[in-house]
mmCIF file of C-alpha atoms and ligand atoms in Angstrom:
data_model
loop_
_atom_site.group_PDB
_atom_site.id
_atom_site.type_symbol
_atom_site.label_atom_id
_atom_site.label_comp_id
_atom_site.label_asym_id
_atom_site.label_seq_id
_atom_site.Cartn_x
_atom_site.Cartn_y
_atom_site.Cartn_z
ATOM 1 C CA UNK A 157 141.766 -83.927 -35.952
ATOM 2 C CA UNK A 158 141.404 -87.926 -34.744
ATOM 3 C CA UNK A 159 137.753 -89.114 -35.123
ATOM 4 C CA UNK A 160 137.665 -89.577 -31.246
ATOM 5 C CA UNK A 161 138.368 -85.609 -31.149
ATOM 6 C CA UNK A 162 135.735 -84.843 -33.823
ATOM 7 C CA UNK A 163 133.030 -86.265 -32.359
ATOM 8 C CA UNK A 164 133.347 -84.150 -29.311
ATOM 9 C CA UNK A 165 133.507 -81.375 -32.144
ATOM 10 C CA UNK A 166 131.094 -81.893 -34.578
ATOM 11 C CA UNK A 167 130.583 -79.748 -37.863
ATOM 12 C CA UNK A 168 128.806 -76.770 -36.666
ATOM 13 C CA UNK A 169 125.353 -75.591 -38.735
ATOM 14 C CA UNK A 170 124.356 -72.316 -38.468
ATOM 15 C CA UNK A 171 121.420 -70.936 -39.905
ATOM 16 C CA UNK A 172 121.426 -67.863 -42.535
ATOM 17 C CA UNK A 173 119.891 -65.154 -40.813
ATOM 18 C CA UNK A 174 116.866 -65.167 -43.087
ATOM 19 C CA UNK A 175 116.415 -69.082 -42.158
ATOM 20 C CA UNK A 176 114.679 -70.070 -39.427
ATOM 21 C CA UNK A 177 113.212 -72.581 -37.813
ATOM 22 C CA UNK A 178 109.235 -72.438 -37.527
ATOM 23 C CA UNK A 179 109.278 -74.420 -34.659
ATOM 24 C CA UNK A 180 111.823 -73.018 -31.679
ATOM 25 C CA UNK A 181 115.060 -75.591 -31.415
ATOM 26 C CA UNK A 182 115.971 -76.800 -28.149
ATOM 27 C CA UNK A 183 119.087 -75.252 -26.447
ATOM 28 C CA UNK A 184 119.828 -78.817 -24.993
ATOM 29 C CA UNK A 185 122.907 -77.623 -23.444
ATOM 30 C CA UNK A 186 124.607 -76.548 -20.361
ATOM 31 C CA UNK A 187 127.110 -74.415 -21.530
ATOM 32 C CA UNK A 188 127.666 -71.661 -24.010
ATOM 33 C CA UNK A 189 130.536 -69.837 -24.505
ATOM 34 C CA UNK A 190 131.434 -65.966 -25.858
ATOM 35 C CA UNK A 191 134.504 -65.986 -28.421
ATOM 36 C CA UNK A 192 136.938 -64.190 -26.375
ATOM 37 C CA UNK A 193 137.692 -63.809 -22.483
ATOM 38 C CA UNK A 194 137.062 -60.559 -22.620
ATOM 39 C CA UNK A 195 133.581 -60.807 -23.784
ATOM 40 C CA UNK A 196 132.902 -63.807 -20.828
ATOM 41 C CA UNK A 197 134.575 -61.322 -18.662
ATOM 42 C CA UNK A 198 131.847 -58.677 -20.049
ATOM 43 C CA UNK A 199 129.079 -61.197 -19.673
ATOM 44 C CA UNK A 200 129.848 -62.018 -16.208
ATOM 45 C CA UNK A 201 129.695 -58.201 -15.047
ATOM 46 C CA UNK A 202 126.316 -58.043 -16.283
ATOM 47 C CA UNK A 203 127.730 -55.788 -19.093
ATOM 48 C CA UNK A 204 126.485 -58.023 -21.974
ATOM 49 C CA UNK A 205 123.245 -60.190 -22.830
ATOM 50 C CA UNK A 206 123.999 -63.677 -23.451
ATOM 51 C CA UNK A 207 124.221 -67.241 -22.026
ATOM 52 C CA UNK A 208 126.859 -68.960 -20.377
ATOM 53 C CA UNK A 209 125.504 -71.669 -18.145
ATOM 54 C CA UNK A 210 122.386 -73.514 -17.744
ATOM 55 C CA UNK A 211 121.149 -73.498 -14.104
ATOM 56 C CA UNK A 212 121.552 -69.513 -14.190
ATOM 57 C CA UNK A 213 119.505 -68.849 -17.805
ATOM 58 C CA UNK A 214 119.116 -70.851 -21.333
ATOM 59 C CA UNK A 215 117.454 -69.792 -24.388
ATOM 60 C CA UNK A 216 115.233 -72.357 -24.146
ATOM 61 C CA UNK A 217 114.280 -71.552 -21.192
ATOM 62 C CA UNK A 218 114.294 -67.818 -21.329
ATOM 63 C CA UNK A 219 111.558 -68.469 -24.022
ATOM 64 C CA UNK A 220 109.347 -70.138 -21.618
ATOM 65 C CA UNK A 221 109.889 -67.157 -19.034
ATOM 66 C CA UNK A 222 108.983 -64.546 -21.593
ATOM 67 C CA UNK A 223 105.992 -66.111 -23.005
ATOM 68 C CA UNK A 224 104.242 -66.520 -19.543
ATOM 69 C CA UNK A 225 104.802 -63.599 -18.191
ATOM 70 C CA UNK A 226 103.314 -61.720 -21.133
ATOM 71 C CA UNK A 227 100.216 -64.817 -21.114
ATOM 72 C CA UNK A 228 99.887 -63.620 -17.480
ATOM 73 C CA UNK A 229 100.569 -59.994 -17.994
ATOM 74 C CA UNK A 230 103.222 -59.307 -15.999
ATOM 75 C CA UNK A 231 107.429 -58.545 -16.691
ATOM 76 C CA UNK A 232 109.175 -61.321 -15.315
ATOM 77 C CA UNK A 233 109.283 -64.602 -14.866
ATOM 78 C CA UNK A 234 111.608 -67.765 -13.278
ATOM 79 C CA UNK A 235 110.981 -71.007 -14.379
ATOM 80 C CA UNK A 236 111.444 -74.130 -12.071
ATOM 81 C CA UNK A 237 111.815 -77.929 -12.466
ATOM 82 C CA UNK A 238 108.615 -77.879 -10.452
ATOM 83 C CA UNK A 239 105.810 -75.874 -9.315
ATOM 84 C CA UNK A 240 106.762 -77.051 -5.893
ATOM 85 C CA UNK A 241 110.179 -75.705 -6.172
ATOM 86 C CA UNK A 242 108.422 -72.290 -7.718
ATOM 87 C CA UNK A 243 106.713 -72.243 -3.921
ATOM 88 C CA UNK A 244 109.457 -73.229 -1.967
ATOM 89 C CA UNK A 245 112.391 -71.369 -3.629
ATOM 90 C CA UNK A 246 110.175 -67.937 -3.875
ATOM 91 C CA UNK A 247 109.661 -68.784 -0.031
ATOM 92 C CA UNK A 248 112.778 -69.128 0.564
ATOM 93 C CA UNK A 249 113.904 -66.086 -1.547
ATOM 94 C CA UNK A 250 111.427 -63.725 0.048
ATOM 95 C CA UNK A 251 111.712 -64.507 3.829
ATOM 96 C CA UNK A 252 114.013 -64.284 6.652
ATOM 97 C CA UNK A 253 114.493 -65.257 10.678
ATOM 98 C CA UNK A 254 111.622 -63.608 12.495
ATOM 99 C CA UNK A 255 109.234 -62.816 9.110
ATOM 100 C CA UNK A 256 105.518 -63.457 9.730
ATOM 101 C CA UNK A 257 103.505 -65.460 6.650
ATOM 102 C CA UNK A 258 99.618 -65.363 6.340
ATOM 103 C CA UNK A 259 98.443 -68.460 5.345
ATOM 104 C CA UNK A 260 95.396 -70.478 5.078
ATOM 105 C CA UNK A 261 94.116 -73.876 5.930
ATOM 106 C CA UNK A 262 92.375 -74.875 2.210
ATOM 107 C CA UNK A 263 95.212 -74.583 0.472
ATOM 108 C CA UNK A 264 97.798 -76.987 -1.189
ATOM 109 C CA UNK A 265 99.022 -79.621 1.096
ATOM 110 C CA UNK A 266 103.043 -79.466 0.383
ATOM 111 C CA UNK A 267 102.622 -75.389 0.366
ATOM 112 C CA UNK A 268 101.288 -75.930 4.157
ATOM 113 C CA UNK A 269 104.186 -78.162 4.487
ATOM 114 C CA UNK A 270 106.758 -75.916 3.051
ATOM 115 C CA UNK A 271 105.206 -72.980 5.416
ATOM 116 C CA UNK A 272 104.262 -74.890 8.467
ATOM 117 C CA UNK A 273 107.152 -77.384 9.275
ATOM 118 C CA UNK A 274 110.312 -75.675 6.881
ATOM 119 C CA UNK A 275 110.144 -72.090 7.121
ATOM 120 C CA UNK A 276 109.581 -72.524 10.799
ATOM 121 C CA UNK A 277 112.261 -74.295 11.486
ATOM 122 C CA UNK A 278 114.599 -71.180 10.005
ATOM 123 C CA UNK A 279 112.368 -68.410 12.719
ATOM 124 C CA UNK A 280 109.525 -67.611 9.985
ATOM 125 C CA UNK A 281 106.409 -67.677 11.854
ATOM 126 C CA UNK A 282 102.816 -67.562 10.274
ATOM 127 C CA UNK A 283 98.962 -67.657 11.043
ATOM 128 C CA UNK A 284 96.800 -69.994 9.128
ATOM 129 C CA UNK A 285 93.316 -68.840 8.333
ATOM 130 C CA UNK A 286 90.004 -69.765 7.016
ATOM 131 C CA UNK A 287 90.588 -68.110 2.799
ATOM 132 C CA UNK A 288 86.959 -66.825 3.094
ATOM 133 C CA UNK A 289 87.792 -65.206 6.767
ATOM 134 C CA UNK A 290 88.431 -61.937 5.289
ATOM 135 C CA UNK A 291 87.727 -60.110 8.976
ATOM 136 C CA UNK A 292 90.689 -62.334 10.463
ATOM 137 C CA UNK A 293 92.711 -61.333 7.783
ATOM 138 C CA UNK A 294 92.433 -57.662 8.527
ATOM 139 C CA UNK A 295 92.972 -58.607 12.977
ATOM 140 C CA UNK A 296 96.309 -60.416 12.223
ATOM 141 C CA UNK A 297 97.572 -57.793 9.560
ATOM 142 C CA UNK A 298 96.616 -55.009 11.489
ATOM 143 C CA UNK A 299 98.270 -56.875 14.966
ATOM 144 C CA UNK A 300 101.538 -58.506 13.196
ATOM 145 C CA UNK A 301 104.102 -57.321 10.819
ATOM 146 C CA UNK A 302 103.645 -59.292 7.853
ATOM 147 C CA UNK A 303 105.905 -60.240 5.581
ATOM 148 C CA UNK A 304 103.564 -61.935 2.655
ATOM 149 C CA UNK A 305 100.631 -63.484 2.534
ATOM 150 C CA UNK A 306 100.343 -66.758 0.167
ATOM 151 C CA UNK A 307 96.940 -67.916 -1.148
ATOM 152 C CA UNK A 308 95.280 -69.829 -3.634
ATOM 153 C CA UNK A 309 91.809 -69.447 -5.775
ATOM 154 C CA UNK A 310 89.946 -71.934 -6.310
ATOM 155 C CA UNK A 311 91.877 -73.880 -4.010
ATOM 156 C CA UNK A 312 92.902 -77.242 -3.844
ATOM 157 C CA UNK A 313 90.903 -79.668 -3.472
ATOM 158 C CA UNK A 314 87.398 -78.375 -2.591
ATOM 159 C CA UNK A 315 87.309 -74.885 -4.940
ATOM 160 C CA UNK A 316 87.179 -71.831 -2.525
ATOM 161 C CA UNK A 317 87.375 -68.525 -4.147
ATOM 162 C CA UNK A 318 89.829 -66.077 -2.407
ATOM 163 C CA UNK A 319 88.430 -62.533 -2.409
ATOM 164 C CA UNK A 320 91.683 -61.472 -4.327
ATOM 165 C CA UNK A 321 90.618 -57.800 -4.260
ATOM 166 C CA UNK A 322 90.025 -57.841 -0.627
ATOM 167 C CA UNK A 323 93.291 -59.728 0.436
ATOM 168 C CA UNK A 324 95.280 -57.496 -2.402
ATOM 169 C CA UNK A 325 93.912 -54.626 -0.330
ATOM 170 C CA UNK A 326 94.901 -55.285 2.777
ATOM 171 C CA UNK A 327 98.116 -56.781 2.337
ATOM 172 C CA UNK A 328 98.936 -53.292 0.372
ATOM 173 C CA UNK A 329 98.052 -51.707 3.240
ATOM 174 C CA UNK A 330 99.790 -53.565 5.457
ATOM 175 C CA UNK A 331 103.124 -53.272 3.549
ATOM 176 C CA UNK A 332 103.089 -57.486 2.983
ATOM 177 C CA UNK A 333 103.534 -58.782 -0.674
ATOM 178 C CA UNK A 334 100.658 -61.212 -2.061
ATOM 179 C CA UNK A 335 101.748 -64.457 -3.730
ATOM 180 C CA UNK A 336 99.156 -65.777 -5.446
ATOM 181 C CA UNK A 337 98.895 -69.703 -6.230
ATOM 182 C CA UNK A 338 97.345 -69.404 -9.833
ATOM 183 C CA UNK A 339 97.738 -73.131 -10.984
ATOM 184 C CA UNK A 340 94.118 -74.219 -10.748
ATOM 185 C CA UNK A 341 93.150 -70.972 -12.295
ATOM 186 C CA UNK A 342 95.433 -70.718 -15.159
ATOM 187 C CA UNK A 343 97.435 -68.311 -16.971
ATOM 188 C CA UNK A 344 95.014 -66.257 -18.021
ATOM 189 C CA UNK A 345 92.978 -65.502 -15.184
ATOM 190 C CA UNK A 346 93.605 -62.742 -12.324
ATOM 191 C CA UNK A 347 96.320 -60.832 -13.829
ATOM 192 C CA UNK A 348 94.588 -57.776 -13.714
ATOM 193 C CA UNK A 349 94.511 -57.477 -9.803
ATOM 194 C CA UNK A 350 97.396 -56.446 -7.924
ATOM 195 C CA UNK A 351 99.271 -59.325 -7.187
ATOM 196 C CA UNK A 352 102.475 -59.322 -6.805
ATOM 197 C CA UNK A 353 103.884 -62.672 -7.649
ATOM 198 C CA UNK A 354 101.783 -65.506 -9.275
ATOM 199 C CA UNK A 355 103.265 -68.923 -9.053
ATOM 200 C CA UNK A 356 102.321 -71.939 -11.419
ATOM 201 C CA UNK A 357 103.059 -75.517 -11.723
ATOM 202 C CA UNK A 358 103.614 -75.973 -15.084
ATOM 203 C CA UNK A 359 103.051 -79.679 -14.957
ATOM 204 C CA UNK A 360 99.546 -79.065 -15.207
ATOM 205 C CA UNK A 361 97.411 -77.335 -18.339
ATOM 206 C CA UNK A 362 100.914 -75.318 -19.385
ATOM 207 C CA UNK A 363 102.036 -78.836 -20.153
ATOM 208 C CA UNK A 364 98.267 -80.847 -20.889
ATOM 209 C CA UNK A 365 100.410 -84.031 -21.597
ATOM 210 C CA UNK A 366 101.157 -85.323 -17.840
ATOM 211 C CA UNK A 367 104.916 -86.087 -19.325
ATOM 212 C CA UNK A 368 106.589 -83.561 -17.362
ATOM 213 C CA UNK A 369 107.128 -80.628 -14.689
ATOM 214 C CA UNK A 370 107.759 -77.336 -14.090
ATOM 215 C CA UNK A 371 107.219 -74.302 -12.323
ATOM 216 C CA UNK A 372 107.105 -70.650 -12.368
ATOM 217 C CA UNK A 373 107.382 -67.787 -10.962
ATOM 218 C CA UNK A 374 105.552 -64.461 -12.603
ATOM 219 C CA UNK A 375 105.725 -60.255 -11.551
ATOM 220 C CA UNK A 376 107.171 -56.964 -11.854
ATOM 221 C CA UNK A 377 110.929 -56.831 -13.254
ATOM 222 C CA UNK A 378 112.677 -55.868 -9.607
ATOM 223 C CA UNK A 379 111.432 -58.258 -7.337
ATOM 224 C CA UNK A 380 111.042 -61.565 -9.941
ATOM 225 C CA UNK A 381 115.238 -59.897 -10.901
ATOM 226 C CA UNK A 382 115.933 -60.085 -7.144
ATOM 227 C CA UNK A 383 115.134 -63.721 -6.665
ATOM 228 C CA UNK A 384 117.121 -64.717 -9.765
ATOM 229 C CA UNK A 385 120.557 -65.309 -7.371
ATOM 230 C CA UNK A 386 118.832 -67.334 -5.190
ATOM 231 C CA UNK A 387 117.493 -69.583 -7.332
ATOM 232 C CA UNK A 388 120.355 -70.235 -8.547
ATOM 233 C CA UNK A 389 122.335 -71.037 -5.558
ATOM 234 C CA UNK A 390 118.812 -73.505 -4.899
ATOM 235 C CA UNK A 391 119.537 -74.966 -8.034
ATOM 236 C CA UNK A 392 116.066 -76.256 -8.762
ATOM 237 C CA UNK A 393 115.881 -75.536 -12.574
ATOM 238 C CA UNK A 394 113.774 -76.473 -15.135
ATOM 239 C CA UNK A 395 115.848 -78.627 -17.645
ATOM 240 C CA UNK A 396 115.651 -76.908 -21.639
ATOM 241 C CA UNK A 397 113.967 -80.291 -22.832
ATOM 242 C CA UNK A 398 111.158 -79.662 -19.953
ATOM 243 C CA UNK A 399 110.642 -76.314 -21.427
ATOM 244 C CA UNK A 400 110.376 -76.909 -24.674
ATOM 245 C CA UNK A 401 107.770 -79.856 -23.741
ATOM 246 C CA UNK A 402 105.859 -77.399 -21.759
ATOM 247 C CA UNK A 403 106.315 -74.899 -24.830
ATOM 248 C CA UNK A 404 105.097 -77.347 -27.303
ATOM 249 C CA UNK A 405 102.007 -77.939 -24.528
ATOM 250 C CA UNK A 406 101.241 -74.262 -24.200
ATOM 251 C CA UNK A 407 100.075 -73.876 -28.191
ATOM 252 C CA UNK A 408 97.171 -75.702 -27.046
ATOM 253 C CA UNK A 409 96.355 -73.884 -23.581
ATOM 254 C CA UNK A 410 93.308 -72.411 -24.186
ATOM 255 C CA UNK A 411 91.542 -74.583 -26.517
ATOM 256 C CA UNK A 412 92.510 -77.652 -24.119
ATOM 257 C CA UNK A 413 91.242 -75.273 -21.030
ATOM 258 C CA UNK A 414 88.307 -74.169 -22.677
ATOM 259 C CA UNK A 415 86.721 -77.472 -23.760
ATOM 260 C CA UNK A 416 87.636 -79.200 -20.181
ATOM 261 C CA UNK A 417 85.877 -76.466 -18.482
ATOM 262 C CA UNK A 418 82.368 -77.036 -20.537
ATOM 263 C CA UNK A 419 83.104 -80.411 -19.643
ATOM 264 C CA UNK A 420 83.923 -80.104 -15.817
ATOM 265 C CA UNK A 421 80.608 -77.772 -15.699
ATOM 266 C CA UNK A 422 78.470 -80.437 -17.283
ATOM 267 C CA UNK A 423 79.730 -83.035 -15.143
ATOM 268 C CA UNK A 424 79.637 -81.290 -11.917
ATOM 269 C CA UNK A 425 75.626 -80.392 -12.951
ATOM 270 C CA UNK A 426 75.247 -84.325 -13.161
ATOM 271 C CA UNK A 427 76.951 -84.958 -9.857
ATOM 272 C CA UNK A 428 74.723 -82.319 -8.140
ATOM 273 C CA UNK A 429 71.512 -83.755 -9.329
ATOM 274 C CA UNK A 430 72.466 -87.313 -8.484
ATOM 275 C CA UNK A 431 70.803 -89.158 -5.112
ATOM 276 C CA UNK A 432 74.655 -90.376 -3.857
ATOM 277 C CA UNK A 433 76.009 -86.957 -3.734
ATOM 278 C CA UNK A 434 75.892 -84.721 -0.980
ATOM 279 C CA UNK A 435 77.523 -82.080 -2.173
ATOM 280 C CA UNK A 436 79.802 -80.380 -5.347
ATOM 281 C CA UNK A 437 82.495 -78.087 -4.998
ATOM 282 C CA UNK A 438 82.612 -76.450 -8.384
ATOM 283 C CA UNK A 439 82.661 -72.629 -8.470
ATOM 284 C CA UNK A 440 80.792 -72.537 -12.016
ATOM 285 C CA UNK A 441 77.607 -74.095 -9.755
ATOM 286 C CA UNK A 442 74.890 -71.533 -9.105
ATOM 287 C CA UNK A 443 74.984 -73.319 -6.024
ATOM 288 C CA UNK A 444 78.627 -72.823 -4.911
ATOM 289 C CA UNK A 445 78.558 -70.578 -2.119
ATOM 290 C CA UNK A 446 81.173 -68.185 -3.697
ATOM 291 C CA UNK A 447 79.723 -68.289 -7.155
ATOM 292 C CA UNK A 448 78.872 -64.909 -7.946
ATOM 293 C CA UNK A 449 82.906 -64.180 -6.618
ATOM 294 C CA UNK A 450 83.878 -66.449 -8.834
ATOM 295 C CA UNK A 451 81.712 -65.129 -11.810
ATOM 296 C CA UNK A 452 83.404 -61.529 -11.123
ATOM 297 C CA UNK A 453 86.878 -62.960 -10.582
ATOM 298 C CA UNK A 454 86.787 -65.076 -12.970
ATOM 299 C CA UNK A 455 86.688 -66.370 -17.140
ATOM 300 C CA UNK A 456 86.192 -69.854 -16.894
ATOM 301 C CA UNK A 457 85.937 -72.020 -13.529
ATOM 302 C CA UNK A 458 88.535 -74.343 -14.300
ATOM 303 C CA UNK A 459 88.447 -78.234 -14.322
ATOM 304 C CA UNK A 460 88.205 -79.285 -10.952
ATOM 305 C CA UNK A 461 84.872 -80.947 -9.350
ATOM 306 C CA UNK A 462 84.959 -82.284 -5.872
ATOM 307 C CA UNK A 463 82.025 -83.749 -4.519
ATOM 308 C CA UNK A 464 81.279 -86.009 -1.194
ATOM 309 C CA UNK A 465 79.580 -89.498 -1.689
ATOM 310 C CA UNK A 466 76.661 -89.646 0.721
ATOM 311 C CA UNK A 467 77.768 -92.303 1.771
ATOM 312 C CA UNK A 468 81.642 -91.859 3.262
ATOM 313 C CA UNK A 469 84.769 -92.735 2.144
ATOM 314 C CA UNK A 470 83.961 -96.315 1.479
ATOM 315 C CA UNK A 471 81.683 -95.686 -1.070
ATOM 316 C CA UNK A 472 84.089 -92.792 -2.410
ATOM 317 C CA UNK A 473 86.804 -95.491 -3.170
ATOM 318 C CA UNK A 474 84.559 -97.766 -5.209
ATOM 319 C CA UNK A 475 83.747 -94.811 -7.143
ATOM 320 C CA UNK A 476 87.236 -94.028 -7.757
ATOM 321 C CA UNK A 477 87.794 -97.766 -8.536
ATOM 322 C CA UNK A 478 84.977 -98.440 -10.781
ATOM 323 C CA UNK A 479 85.430 -95.205 -13.484
ATOM 324 C CA UNK A 480 87.153 -97.025 -16.436
ATOM 325 C CA UNK A 481 88.071 -93.401 -17.654
ATOM 326 C CA UNK A 482 89.726 -91.747 -15.000
ATOM 327 C CA UNK A 483 93.457 -92.651 -14.027
ATOM 328 C CA UNK A 484 93.410 -92.958 -10.212
ATOM 329 C CA UNK A 485 95.998 -90.881 -9.524
ATOM 330 C CA UNK A 486 96.984 -87.342 -8.223
ATOM 331 C CA UNK A 487 98.100 -84.102 -10.422
ATOM 332 C CA UNK A 488 95.528 -82.252 -12.389
ATOM 333 C CA UNK A 489 94.595 -80.759 -16.094
ATOM 334 C CA UNK A 490 95.991 -83.068 -18.069
ATOM 335 C CA UNK A 491 94.207 -84.217 -21.367
ATOM 336 C CA UNK A 492 93.296 -87.352 -19.320
ATOM 337 C CA UNK A 493 90.801 -87.196 -16.654
ATOM 338 C CA UNK A 494 92.157 -88.824 -13.061
ATOM 339 C CA UNK A 495 90.542 -89.348 -9.778
ATOM 340 C CA UNK A 496 91.897 -88.507 -6.379
ATOM 341 C CA UNK A 497 89.568 -91.068 -3.974
ATOM 342 C CA UNK A 498 88.670 -89.769 -0.312
ATOM 343 C CA UNK A 499 91.732 -92.739 0.826
ATOM 344 C CA UNK A 500 94.262 -90.415 -1.395
ATOM 345 C CA UNK A 501 93.488 -86.932 -0.200
ATOM 346 C CA UNK A 502 96.056 -84.689 2.289
ATOM 347 C CA UNK A 503 94.434 -83.383 5.119
ATOM 348 C CA UNK A 504 96.086 -85.494 7.491
ATOM 349 C CA UNK A 505 97.958 -82.783 9.065
ATOM 350 C CA UNK A 506 94.680 -80.481 9.794
ATOM 351 C CA UNK A 507 93.042 -80.478 13.430
ATOM 352 C CA UNK A 508 89.391 -81.622 13.511
ATOM 353 C CA UNK A 509 88.516 -77.917 13.380
ATOM 354 C CA UNK A 510 90.821 -77.007 10.746
ATOM 355 C CA UNK A 511 89.658 -80.052 8.762
ATOM 356 C CA UNK A 512 85.863 -78.893 9.000
ATOM 357 C CA UNK A 513 87.056 -75.424 8.231
ATOM 358 C CA UNK A 514 88.462 -76.844 5.297
ATOM 359 C CA UNK A 515 85.497 -78.577 3.862
ATOM 360 C CA UNK A 516 87.533 -82.100 3.616
ATOM 361 C CA UNK A 517 85.059 -84.641 4.573
ATOM 362 C CA UNK A 518 85.104 -88.640 4.700
ATOM 363 C CA UNK A 519 83.757 -89.072 1.385
ATOM 364 C CA UNK A 520 85.494 -86.124 -0.501
ATOM 365 C CA UNK A 521 86.350 -87.644 -4.388
ATOM 366 C CA UNK A 522 88.449 -85.429 -6.736
ATOM 367 C CA UNK A 523 88.180 -85.467 -10.417
ATOM 368 C CA UNK A 524 89.846 -83.489 -12.833
ATOM 369 C CA UNK A 525 88.315 -83.257 -16.421
ATOM 370 C CA UNK A 526 90.104 -84.199 -19.288
ATOM 371 C CA UNK A 527 89.276 -83.883 -22.644
ATOM 372 C CA UNK A 528 87.802 -86.999 -23.682
ATOM 373 C CA UNK A 529 84.073 -86.709 -25.043
ATOM 374 C CA UNK A 530 81.522 -85.773 -22.478
ATOM 375 C CA UNK A 531 78.729 -88.129 -23.197
ATOM 376 C CA UNK A 532 81.563 -90.685 -22.638
ATOM 377 C CA UNK A 533 83.032 -89.191 -18.813
ATOM 378 C CA UNK A 534 79.040 -88.987 -18.259
ATOM 379 C CA UNK A 535 78.350 -92.196 -18.527
ATOM 380 C CA UNK A 536 81.476 -93.654 -16.516
ATOM 381 C CA UNK A 537 80.541 -91.548 -13.726
ATOM 382 C CA UNK A 538 77.025 -92.826 -13.535
ATOM 383 C CA UNK A 539 77.834 -95.801 -13.960
ATOM 384 C CA UNK A 540 80.403 -95.691 -12.053
ATOM 385 C CA UNK A 541 78.412 -94.140 -9.013
ATOM 386 C CA UNK A 542 75.857 -96.586 -9.283
ATOM 387 C CA UNK A 543 78.112 -99.682 -8.916
ATOM 388 C CA UNK A 544 79.487 -97.709 -5.489
ATOM 389 C CA UNK A 545 76.355 -97.688 -4.215
ATOM 390 C CA UNK A 546 75.211 -100.747 -4.763
ATOM 391 C CA UNK A 547 78.183 -102.418 -3.629
ATOM 392 C CA UNK A 548 77.231 -100.461 -0.329
HETATM 393 C C1 PLP B 135 97.609 -75.670 -6.497
HETATM 394 C C2 PLP B 135 98.640 -76.859 -6.449
HETATM 395 N N1 PLP B 135 100.090 -75.670 -6.458
HETATM 396 C C3 PLP B 135 101.589 -76.557 -6.838
HETATM 397 C C4 PLP B 135 101.418 -77.206 -7.333
HETATM 398 C C5 PLP B 135 102.876 -78.357 -7.403
HETATM 399 O O1 PLP B 135 103.169 -78.617 -8.875
HETATM 400 P P1 PLP B 135 104.168 -79.524 -8.971
HETATM 401 O O2 PLP B 135 103.472 -80.628 -9.108
HETATM 402 O O3 PLP B 135 104.747 -79.284 -10.197
HETATM 403 O O4 PLP B 135 105.616 -79.476 -7.929
HETATM 404 C C6 PLP B 135 100.022 -78.507 -7.369
HETATM 405 C C7 PLP B 135 100.533 -80.016 -8.167
HETATM 406 O O5 PLP B 135 99.271 -80.505 -7.482
HETATM 407 C C8 PLP B 135 98.888 -77.693 -6.930
HETATM 408 O O6 PLP B 135 97.689 -78.451 -7.237
#
């Protein structure tokens, strides 16, 4: 064999059956081969297990899928290249022309865009309601045959709480599927509710390091498996190296999430007591309008603290800029703290009436609390509030 051939066919390393890598390897290979054409055919006919092409399946991404399904308390999972990929591919795979979706004003912007702008181009209709208006959900489901109800809890960015029992009960009796974007709450929450499909952005708490993107769709086996062909055709596959980084991040998921939630609670309490702040949205505060519902549904209240600067947008912008430990950046759930200034906040697609329902104001600021020392975070928030108000 010439050396130019050899470099393309390097020596194989096979582990003895009783010798295992303690950390699972990354299967950074697009292609997998069987020894014979016959076995390849049997695989392609679905008659034997194995792997063939990584857009459809790969051992590393499969390991992540199995772990996430178990964490969320369901049978099956598909991972995707981003959280938005998980949302868009699921919506495309589950709907057809003429279907109707119930969705909510207080929802992550790109989800609203996908339902209102993209799916409507394919003849999928929707009704967008306030998340707290269960009576309106009941009315709409009674009046219009509905394919699915899509919601979040806590909602992004103002942390409203969906009444999950009410929504799943109403959807089920109307024959509609429930899809819940559970990114804010995390994999260890809400599994006991009768939600058909959970969606997560793995970019956030799963990885924790803010250096990789991914998404997941989790539910019962028959439903999730029915999506697999469409997902393969849509092509938003998670790369095995990204899957490996997410698997690595998940090892510290529980300790990170708990520690960040504990700090978020203290930051929320500090903000609520500060005169420059007119309102704090954090489900763990007794002053949150749905604190009782949050307590009943959740084990921890999340790491997002959203609040309104009394002096409005300019003060909110100054506050965000004055922070030293919070990066002025989108996303959430990383080990480093982040801030979204009012000027960076979405919601421009909403009417003034919908904006009012959303509880977004000119001065709304969103904090994602990281793993820094709590005293340092509180001191940073204190000095930034002071600087922002002094300058105003
Ligand atoms: C609630 C929620 N869902 C989905 C996403 C999208 O995830 P990704 O950025 O991985 O596409 C985000 C991102 O911020 C989010 O906050």
